[in-house]
PDB file of C-alpha atoms and ligand atoms in Angstrom:
ATOM      1  CA  MET A   1      12.028 -22.486 -22.199  1.00 77.00           C
ATOM      2  CA  GLU A   2      14.725 -20.165 -23.552  1.00 90.00           C
ATOM      3  CA  LYS A   3      16.378 -17.601 -21.287  1.00 93.00           C
ATOM      4  CA  GLU A   4      14.891 -14.755 -23.384  1.00 95.00           C
ATOM      5  CA  GLU A   5      11.357 -16.113 -22.940  1.00 93.00           C
ATOM      6  CA  LEU A   6      11.784 -16.407 -19.160  1.00 94.00           C
ATOM      7  CA  GLN A   7      13.208 -12.896 -19.013  1.00 95.00           C
ATOM      8  CA  ALA A   8      10.225 -11.604 -21.039  1.00 95.00           C
ATOM      9  CA  ILE A   9       7.707 -13.210 -18.632  1.00 94.00           C
ATOM     10  CA  ALA A  10       9.510 -11.688 -15.639  1.00 95.00           C
ATOM     11  CA  SER A  11       9.534  -8.235 -17.285  1.00 95.00           C
ATOM     12  CA  GLN A  12       5.804  -8.421 -18.016  1.00 94.00           C
ATOM     13  CA  LEU A  13       5.037  -9.318 -14.398  1.00 94.00           C
ATOM     14  CA  LYS A  14       7.216  -6.469 -13.168  1.00 95.00           C
ATOM     15  CA  HIS A  15       5.910  -3.919 -15.639  1.00 95.00           C
ATOM     16  CA  PRO A  16       3.104  -5.036 -17.994  1.00 95.00           C
ATOM     17  CA  THR A  17       3.200  -3.409 -21.467  1.00 96.00           C
ATOM     18  CA  GLY A  18       1.572  -3.928 -24.891  1.00 94.00           C
ATOM     19  CA  GLU A  19      -0.759  -6.761 -25.996  1.00 91.00           C
ATOM     20  CA  LYS A  20       1.113  -9.313 -23.860  1.00 93.00           C
ATOM     21  CA  GLY A  21       0.698  -6.998 -20.876  1.00 94.00           C
ATOM     22  CA  ILE A  22      -3.104  -7.137 -21.126  1.00 92.00           C
ATOM     23  CA  GLU A  23      -2.951 -10.948 -21.257  1.00 91.00           C
ATOM     24  CA  THR A  24      -0.563 -10.989 -18.288  1.00 91.00           C
ATOM     25  CA  ALA A  25      -2.882  -8.731 -16.277  1.00 90.00           C
ATOM     26  CA  ASN A  26      -5.907 -10.934 -16.977  1.00 90.00           C
ATOM     27  CA  MET A  27      -3.941 -14.006 -15.949  1.00 89.00           C
ATOM     28  CA  MET A  28      -2.722 -12.290 -12.725  1.00 91.00           C
ATOM     29  CA  HIS A  29      -6.264 -11.233 -11.858  1.00 89.00           C
ATOM     30  CA  GLU A  30      -7.414 -14.856 -12.117  1.00 89.00           C
ATOM     31  CA  VAL A  31      -4.461 -16.596 -10.482  1.00 93.00           C
ATOM     32  CA  ASN A  32      -3.950 -14.074  -7.661  1.00 96.00           C
ATOM     33  CA  SER A  33      -7.546 -13.466  -6.628  1.00 96.00           C
ATOM     34  CA  ASN A  34      -7.273 -15.406  -3.320  1.00 97.00           C
ATOM     35  CA  MET A  35      -4.138 -13.486  -2.390  1.00 98.00           C
ATOM     36  CA  ILE A  36      -5.772 -10.156  -3.215  1.00 98.00           C
ATOM     37  CA  ARG A  37      -8.920 -11.024  -1.221  1.00 98.00           C
ATOM     38  CA  HIS A  38      -6.822 -12.153   1.714  1.00 98.00           C
ATOM     39  CA  SER A  39      -4.983  -8.839   1.782  1.00 98.00           C
ATOM     40  CA  ILE A  40      -8.238  -6.832   1.568  1.00 98.00           C
ATOM     41  CA  GLN A  41      -9.914  -8.993   4.231  1.00 98.00           C
ATOM     42  CA  ASN A  42      -7.064  -8.277   6.645  1.00 98.00           C
ATOM     43  CA  LEU A  43      -7.418  -4.504   6.220  1.00 98.00           C
ATOM     44  CA  ASN A  44     -10.596  -4.529   8.368  1.00 98.00           C
ATOM     45  CA  ILE A  45     -12.151  -1.838   6.232  1.00 98.00           C
ATOM     46  CA  SER A  46     -14.708   0.382   7.966  1.00 98.00           C
ATOM     47  CA  ASN A  47     -17.032   3.209   6.896  1.00 98.00           C
ATOM     48  CA  GLY A  48     -15.332   6.292   5.480  1.00 98.00           C
ATOM     49  CA  ASN A  49     -11.885   4.684   5.074  1.00 98.00           C
ATOM     50  CA  ILE A  50      -9.448   6.128   2.545  1.00 98.00           C
ATOM     51  CA  ILE A  51      -7.616   3.170   1.021  1.00 98.00           C
ATOM     52  CA  LEU A  52      -4.472   2.977  -1.120  1.00 99.00           C
ATOM     53  CA  GLU A  53      -3.319   0.046  -3.235  1.00 98.00           C
ATOM     54  CA  LEU A  54       0.194  -0.074  -4.655  1.00 98.00           C
ATOM     55  CA  GLY A  55       0.509  -2.075  -7.899  1.00 98.00           C
ATOM     56  CA  HIS A  56      -3.124  -2.968  -8.658  1.00 98.00           C
ATOM     57  CA  GLY A  57      -2.642  -4.520 -12.114  1.00 96.00           C
ATOM     58  CA  ASN A  58      -6.035  -4.344 -13.869  1.00 95.00           C
ATOM     59  CA  ALA A  59      -7.889  -3.842 -10.526  1.00 97.00           C
ATOM     60  CA  GLY A  60     -10.738  -6.120 -11.544  1.00 95.00           C
ATOM     61  CA  TYR A  61     -11.831  -6.718  -7.934  1.00 95.00           C
ATOM     62  CA  LEU A  62     -12.880  -3.345  -6.570  1.00 98.00           C
ATOM     63  CA  ASP A  63     -16.494  -4.510  -5.976  1.00 97.00           C
ATOM     64  CA  PHE A  64     -15.063  -6.719  -3.224  1.00 97.00           C
ATOM     65  CA  ILE A  65     -13.686  -3.624  -1.453  1.00 98.00           C
ATOM     66  CA  PHE A  66     -16.811  -1.491  -1.843  1.00 98.00           C
ATOM     67  CA  GLU A  67     -18.976  -4.307  -0.401  1.00 97.00           C
ATOM     68  CA  LYS A  68     -17.061  -4.027   2.873  1.00 98.00           C
ATOM     69  CA  ALA A  69     -18.331  -0.628   4.078  1.00 98.00           C
ATOM     70  CA  ASP A  70     -19.892   2.697   3.055  1.00 98.00           C
ATOM     71  CA  SER A  71     -18.415   6.004   1.923  1.00 98.00           C
ATOM     72  CA  LEU A  72     -15.036   4.510   0.976  1.00 98.00           C
ATOM     73  CA  LYS A  73     -12.459   6.068  -1.279  1.00 98.00           C
ATOM     74  CA  TYR A  74      -9.923   3.879  -3.102  1.00 98.00           C
ATOM     75  CA  TYR A  75      -6.692   5.224  -4.627  1.00 98.00           C
ATOM     76  CA  GLY A  76      -4.588   3.030  -6.910  1.00 98.00           C
ATOM     77  CA  LEU A  77      -0.967   3.725  -7.794  1.00 98.00           C
ATOM     78  CA  GLU A  78       0.876   1.987 -10.627  1.00 98.00           C
ATOM     79  CA  MET A  79       4.175   2.264 -12.469  1.00 97.00           C
ATOM     80  CA  SER A  80       2.744   0.667 -15.634  1.00 97.00           C
ATOM     81  CA  GLU A  81       0.881   3.060 -17.917  1.00 97.00           C
ATOM     82  CA  LEU A  82      -0.941   0.093 -19.456  1.00 97.00           C
ATOM     83  CA  MET A  83      -2.255  -1.043 -16.045  1.00 97.00           C
ATOM     84  CA  PHE A  84      -3.296   2.522 -15.212  1.00 98.00           C
ATOM     85  CA  HIS A  85      -5.434   2.604 -18.409  1.00 97.00           C
ATOM     86  CA  GLU A  86      -6.788  -0.957 -18.012  1.00 96.00           C
ATOM     87  CA  ALA A  87      -7.793  -0.293 -14.399  1.00 97.00           C
ATOM     88  CA  ARG A  88      -9.561   2.942 -15.355  1.00 97.00           C
ATOM     89  CA  LYS A  89     -11.422   1.125 -18.144  1.00 97.00           C
ATOM     90  CA  LYS A  90     -12.520  -1.737 -15.898  1.00 96.00           C
ATOM     91  CA  ASN A  91     -13.669   0.621 -13.132  1.00 98.00           C
ATOM     92  CA  ARG A  92     -15.065   3.517 -15.150  1.00 98.00           C
ATOM     93  CA  ASN A  93     -18.273   3.676 -13.067  1.00 97.00           C
ATOM     94  CA  PHE A  94     -16.415   3.989  -9.780  1.00 98.00           C
ATOM     95  CA  VAL A  95     -14.066   6.546 -11.378  1.00 98.00           C
ATOM     96  CA  SER A  96     -16.890   8.710 -12.705  1.00 98.00           C
ATOM     97  CA  ARG A  97     -18.611   8.624  -9.306  1.00 97.00           C
ATOM     98  CA  LYS A  98     -15.318   9.838  -7.752  1.00 98.00           C
ATOM     99  CA  GLN A  99     -15.038   6.810  -5.470  1.00 98.00           C
ATOM    100  CA  VAL A 100     -11.906   5.517  -7.197  1.00 98.00           C
ATOM    101  CA  PHE A 101      -8.794   7.415  -8.346  1.00 98.00           C
ATOM    102  CA  PHE A 102      -5.889   5.948 -10.328  1.00 98.00           C
ATOM    103  CA  SER A 103      -2.473   7.571 -10.819  1.00 98.00           C
ATOM    104  CA  LEU A 104       0.986   6.764 -12.102  1.00 98.00           C
ATOM    105  CA  TYR A 105       4.133   7.317 -10.048  1.00 98.00           C
ATOM    106  CA  ASP A 106       7.824   6.406 -10.041  1.00 98.00           C
ATOM    107  CA  GLY A 107       7.609   3.469  -7.592  1.00 97.00           C
ATOM    108  CA  ASN A 108       9.559   5.312  -4.890  1.00 97.00           C
ATOM    109  CA  VAL A 109       8.020   8.632  -3.878  1.00 98.00           C
ATOM    110  CA  ILE A 110       4.299   8.327  -3.108  1.00 98.00           C
ATOM    111  CA  PRO A 111       2.591  11.504  -4.309  1.00 98.00           C
ATOM    112  CA  PHE A 112       0.410  12.124  -1.250  1.00 98.00           C
ATOM    113  CA  GLU A 113       0.748  14.199   1.886  1.00 98.00           C
ATOM    114  CA  LYS A 114       1.652  12.580   5.201  1.00 98.00           C
ATOM    115  CA  GLU A 115      -0.993  10.602   7.146  1.00 98.00           C
ATOM    116  CA  TYR A 116      -3.455  10.613   4.240  1.00 98.00           C
ATOM    117  CA  PHE A 117      -4.569   6.958   4.259  1.00 98.00           C
ATOM    118  CA  ASP A 118      -6.393   4.761   6.779  1.00 98.00           C
ATOM    119  CA  LYS A 119      -5.521   1.520   4.998  1.00 98.00           C
ATOM    120  CA  ILE A 120      -2.836   0.549   2.491  1.00 98.00           C
ATOM    121  CA  PHE A 121      -2.291  -2.783   0.771  1.00 98.00           C
ATOM    122  CA  THR A 122      -0.067  -4.306  -1.856  1.00 98.00           C
ATOM    123  CA  VAL A 123      -0.054  -7.784  -3.379  1.00 98.00           C
ATOM    124  CA  ASN A 124       2.786  -9.383  -5.329  1.00 98.00           C
ATOM    125  CA  THR A 125       4.821  -6.182  -5.652  1.00 98.00           C
ATOM    126  CA  ILE A 126       7.437  -6.529  -2.886  1.00 98.00           C
ATOM    127  CA  TYR A 127       9.634  -8.572  -5.265  1.00 98.00           C
ATOM    128  CA  PHE A 128      10.117  -5.424  -7.379  1.00 98.00           C
ATOM    129  CA  TRP A 129      10.683  -2.734  -4.732  1.00 98.00           C
ATOM    130  CA  GLN A 130      13.879  -0.899  -5.635  1.00 97.00           C
ATOM    131  CA  ASP A 131      14.846   0.062  -2.085  1.00 98.00           C
ATOM    132  CA  PRO A 132      12.547  -1.901   0.256  1.00 98.00           C
ATOM    133  CA  GLU A 133      13.532  -0.188   3.515  1.00 98.00           C
ATOM    134  CA  LYS A 134      13.182   3.295   2.071  1.00 98.00           C
ATOM    135  CA  PHE A 135       9.893   2.335   0.440  1.00 98.00           C
ATOM    136  CA  LEU A 136       8.440   1.064   3.733  1.00 98.00           C
ATOM    137  CA  LEU A 137       9.406   4.377   5.344  1.00 98.00           C
ATOM    138  CA  GLU A 138       7.616   6.178   2.519  1.00 98.00           C
ATOM    139  CA  ILE A 139       4.478   4.084   3.109  1.00 98.00           C
ATOM    140  CA  TYR A 140       4.782   4.835   6.838  1.00 98.00           C
ATOM    141  CA  ARG A 141       4.790   8.563   6.084  1.00 98.00           C
ATOM    142  CA  ILE A 142       1.455   8.554   4.219  1.00 98.00           C
ATOM    143  CA  LEU A 143      -0.358   6.195   6.633  1.00 98.00           C
ATOM    144  CA  LYS A 144      -2.408   7.622   9.519  1.00 98.00           C
ATOM    145  CA  THR A 145      -1.380   6.768  13.085  1.00 98.00           C
ATOM    146  CA  LYS A 146      -2.982   3.394  13.962  1.00 98.00           C
ATOM    147  CA  GLY A 147      -3.521   2.842  10.234  1.00 98.00           C
ATOM    148  CA  THR A 148      -3.020  -0.614   8.702  1.00 98.00           C
ATOM    149  CA  LEU A 149      -0.666  -1.810   5.975  1.00 98.00           C
ATOM    150  CA  CYS A 150      -1.122  -5.307   4.474  1.00 98.00           C
ATOM    151  CA  ILE A 151       1.698  -6.801   2.425  1.00 98.00           C
ATOM    152  CA  THR A 152       0.836 -10.042   0.659  1.00 98.00           C
ATOM    153  CA  PHE A 153       3.414 -12.096  -1.213  1.00 98.00           C
ATOM    154  CA  ALA A 154       4.137 -15.668  -2.307  1.00 98.00           C
ATOM    155  CA  GLU A 155       6.806 -17.420  -0.250  1.00 98.00           C
ATOM    156  CA  GLU A 156      10.264 -17.991  -1.724  1.00 98.00           C
ATOM    157  CA  THR A 157       9.876 -21.794  -1.561  1.00 96.00           C
ATOM    158  CA  PHE A 158       7.045 -21.560  -4.100  1.00 96.00           C
ATOM    159  CA  MET A 159       8.465 -18.718  -6.188  1.00 96.00           C
ATOM    160  CA  LYS A 160      11.761 -20.569  -6.667  1.00 95.00           C
ATOM    161  CA  LYS A 161       9.865 -23.290  -8.553  1.00 92.00           C
ATOM    162  CA  LEU A 162       8.947 -20.759 -11.264  1.00 92.00           C
ATOM    163  CA  PRO A 163      11.984 -20.520 -13.551  1.00 92.00           C
ATOM    164  CA  PHE A 164      11.319 -16.898 -14.605  1.00 94.00           C
ATOM    165  CA  THR A 165      11.746 -15.600 -11.019  1.00 96.00           C
ATOM    166  CA  GLN A 166      15.532 -15.817 -11.440  1.00 96.00           C
ATOM    167  CA  PHE A 167      15.134 -12.579 -13.454  1.00 95.00           C
ATOM    168  CA  GLU A 168      13.851  -9.237 -12.097  1.00 95.00           C
ATOM    169  CA  PHE A 169      12.494 -10.748  -8.838  1.00 97.00           C
ATOM    170  CA  GLU A 170      13.805 -10.375  -5.293  1.00 98.00           C
ATOM    171  CA  LEU A 171      12.312 -13.345  -3.431  1.00 98.00           C
ATOM    172  CA  TYR A 172      11.100 -13.215   0.171  1.00 98.00           C
ATOM    173  CA  THR A 173      10.545 -15.612   3.045  1.00 98.00           C
ATOM    174  CA  SER A 174       8.408 -14.515   6.021  1.00 98.00           C
ATOM    175  CA  GLU A 175      11.603 -14.195   8.064  1.00 98.00           C
ATOM    176  CA  LYS A 176      13.123 -11.849   5.505  1.00 98.00           C
ATOM    177  CA  VAL A 177      10.006  -9.636   5.545  1.00 98.00           C
ATOM    178  CA  GLU A 178      10.006  -9.669   9.349  1.00 98.00           C
ATOM    179  CA  ASN A 179      13.624  -8.558   9.302  1.00 98.00           C
ATOM    180  CA  LEU A 180      12.816  -5.771   6.857  1.00 98.00           C
ATOM    181  CA  VAL A 181       9.879  -4.568   8.977  1.00 98.00           C
ATOM    182  CA  SER A 182      12.061  -4.586  12.106  1.00 98.00           C
ATOM    183  CA  LYS A 183      14.141  -1.799  10.531  1.00 97.00           C
ATOM    184  CA  THR A 184      11.074   0.489  10.558  1.00 97.00           C
ATOM    185  CA  HIS A 185       8.608   1.731  13.204  1.00 96.00           C
ATOM    186  CA  PHE A 186       5.813  -0.538  11.955  1.00 98.00           C
ATOM    187  CA  LYS A 187       4.383  -3.039  14.457  1.00 98.00           C
ATOM    188  CA  ILE A 188       3.524  -6.535  13.218  1.00 98.00           C
ATOM    189  CA  VAL A 189      -0.010  -7.185  14.493  1.00 98.00           C
ATOM    190  CA  HIS A 190      -0.690 -10.388  12.583  1.00 97.00           C
ATOM    191  CA  LYS A 191       0.945 -12.671  10.056  1.00 98.00           C
ATOM    192  CA  GLU A 192      -0.759 -15.540   8.277  1.00 98.00           C
ATOM    193  CA  THR A 193       0.497 -18.053   5.718  1.00 98.00           C
ATOM    194  CA  LEU A 194      -2.034 -19.984   3.642  1.00 98.00           C
ATOM    195  CA  THR A 195      -1.588 -22.721   1.062  1.00 98.00           C
ATOM    196  CA  GLU A 196      -3.607 -22.984  -2.136  1.00 97.00           C
ATOM    197  CA  SER A 197      -3.478 -24.903  -5.410  1.00 95.00           C
ATOM    198  CA  VAL A 198      -2.626 -22.885  -8.517  1.00 93.00           C
ATOM    199  CA  LYS A 199      -2.164 -23.771 -12.178  1.00 85.00           C
ATOM    200  CA  THR A 200       1.194 -23.009 -13.741  1.00 77.00           C
ATOM    201  CA  ARG A 201       1.575 -21.694 -17.296  1.00 69.00           C
ATOM    202  CA  THR A 202       1.993 -25.281 -18.467  1.00 73.00           C
ATOM    203  CA  GLY A 203      -1.324 -26.299 -16.855  1.00 78.00           C
ATOM    204  CA  GLU A 204       0.251 -28.228 -13.991  1.00 84.00           C
ATOM    205  CA  GLU A 205      -1.364 -27.861 -10.489  1.00 90.00           C
ATOM    206  CA  ILE A 206       1.087 -26.874  -7.746  1.00 92.00           C
ATOM    207  CA  LYS A 207       0.772 -25.767  -4.136  1.00 96.00           C
ATOM    208  CA  ARG A 208       1.479 -22.118  -3.361  1.00 97.00           C
ATOM    209  CA  ASP A 209       2.225 -20.759   0.106  1.00 98.00           C
ATOM    210  CA  TYR A 210       1.434 -17.086   0.447  1.00 98.00           C
ATOM    211  CA  THR A 211       1.660 -14.769   3.414  1.00 98.00           C
ATOM    212  CA  THR A 212      -0.041 -11.571   4.518  1.00 98.00           C
ATOM    213  CA  PHE A 213       1.706  -9.317   7.028  1.00 98.00           C
ATOM    214  CA  VAL A 214      -0.656  -6.968   8.836  1.00 98.00           C
ATOM    215  CA  LEU A 215       1.315  -3.966  10.090  1.00 98.00           C
ATOM    216  CA  GLU A 216       0.218  -1.021  12.209  1.00 98.00           C
ATOM    217  CA  LYS A 217       1.695   2.465  12.405  1.00 98.00           C
TER     218      LYS A 217
HETATM  219  C1  SAM B   1       3.010  -9.165 -10.411  1.00 82.13           C
HETATM  220  S1  SAM B   1       1.951  -7.807 -10.718  1.00 82.13           S
HETATM  221  C2  SAM B   1       0.737  -7.965  -9.428  1.00 82.13           C
HETATM  222  C3  SAM B   1      -0.585  -7.321  -9.741  1.00 82.13           C
HETATM  223  C4  SAM B   1      -1.664  -7.574  -8.666  1.00 82.13           C
HETATM  224  N1  SAM B   1      -1.353  -6.879  -7.446  1.00 82.13           N
HETATM  225  C5  SAM B   1      -1.777  -9.061  -8.411  1.00 82.13           C
HETATM  226  O1  SAM B   1      -1.345  -9.537  -7.364  1.00 82.13           O
HETATM  227  O2  SAM B   1      -2.285  -9.751  -9.306  1.00 82.13           O
HETATM  228  C6  SAM B   1       2.897  -6.433 -10.155  1.00 82.13           C
HETATM  229  C7  SAM B   1       2.245  -5.088 -10.484  1.00 82.13           C
HETATM  230  O3  SAM B   1       2.802  -4.104  -9.631  1.00 82.13           O
HETATM  231  C8  SAM B   1       3.301  -3.014 -10.394  1.00 82.13           C
HETATM  232  N2  SAM B   1       4.468  -2.547  -9.639  1.00 82.13           N
HETATM  233  C9  SAM B   1       5.725  -3.028  -9.590  1.00 82.13           C
HETATM  234  N3  SAM B   1       6.466  -2.357  -8.698  1.00 82.13           N
HETATM  235  C10 SAM B   1       5.643  -1.438  -8.126  1.00 82.13           C
HETATM  236  C11 SAM B   1       5.798  -0.424  -7.125  1.00 82.13           C
HETATM  237  N4  SAM B   1       6.948  -0.190  -6.504  1.00 82.13           N
HETATM  238  N5  SAM B   1       4.706   0.328  -6.812  1.00 82.13           N
HETATM  239  C12 SAM B   1       3.530   0.125  -7.424  1.00 82.13           C
HETATM  240  N6  SAM B   1       3.324  -0.787  -8.397  1.00 82.13           N
HETATM  241  C13 SAM B   1       4.372  -1.557  -8.733  1.00 82.13           C
HETATM  242  C14 SAM B   1       3.556  -3.561 -11.788  1.00 82.13           C
HETATM  243  O4  SAM B   1       3.422  -2.555 -12.760  1.00 82.13           O
HETATM  244  C15 SAM B   1       2.486  -4.648 -11.907  1.00 82.13           C
HETATM  245  O5  SAM B   1       1.281  -4.162 -12.463  1.00 82.13           O
END
């Protein structure tokens, strides 16, 4: 594949736009569904929780969250206008019932008051955080005391095999995330790495290691 093509794939994953962006979002929804479910599972959602997701893509999995407990509210924040619109379209019933709220933001300052959320999760976005330490502090600010943050990402050993990750992506090992977290007041309560088989763009099956960090304020 040409350098320009690889760069274009990386840009779409970082910030989906246009026709290709819709395709990319559908593909991510399919390929990443185990990772997303793993992150949600580890949130231990209970009745009345106010939940935030950072970087939801098309958010085609919200049923899975609302099955977990009653009287939940889900907020989704995105940097991609296309994903904001796609997610609203896919979840129009939840949105009209005022159970789900989507907004756009700049990827740095989270537009909510302090200690607003019980649970926060984010899947496959850490690679794109502009200032990871500052961003974790920002997440800390809006999480309630004893609240949970789940960060789910694919391990560097797997990501390195995908040629487009040399552009736009900052890759992470578990150790690197642990080191990042140690610079904040978050406590690591659990960390789990799982391996699954995924299909690459060329149809080849490869093993992917992914990790969820469960952090507590
Ligand atoms: C690789 S996709 C992952 C989508 C979905 N979470 C998944 O795992 O399939 C990354 C998404 O996160 C968004 N994004 C990137 N940086 C972000 C940030 N700092 N905060 C919120 N969303 C971000 C992008 O617009 C894109 O939709």
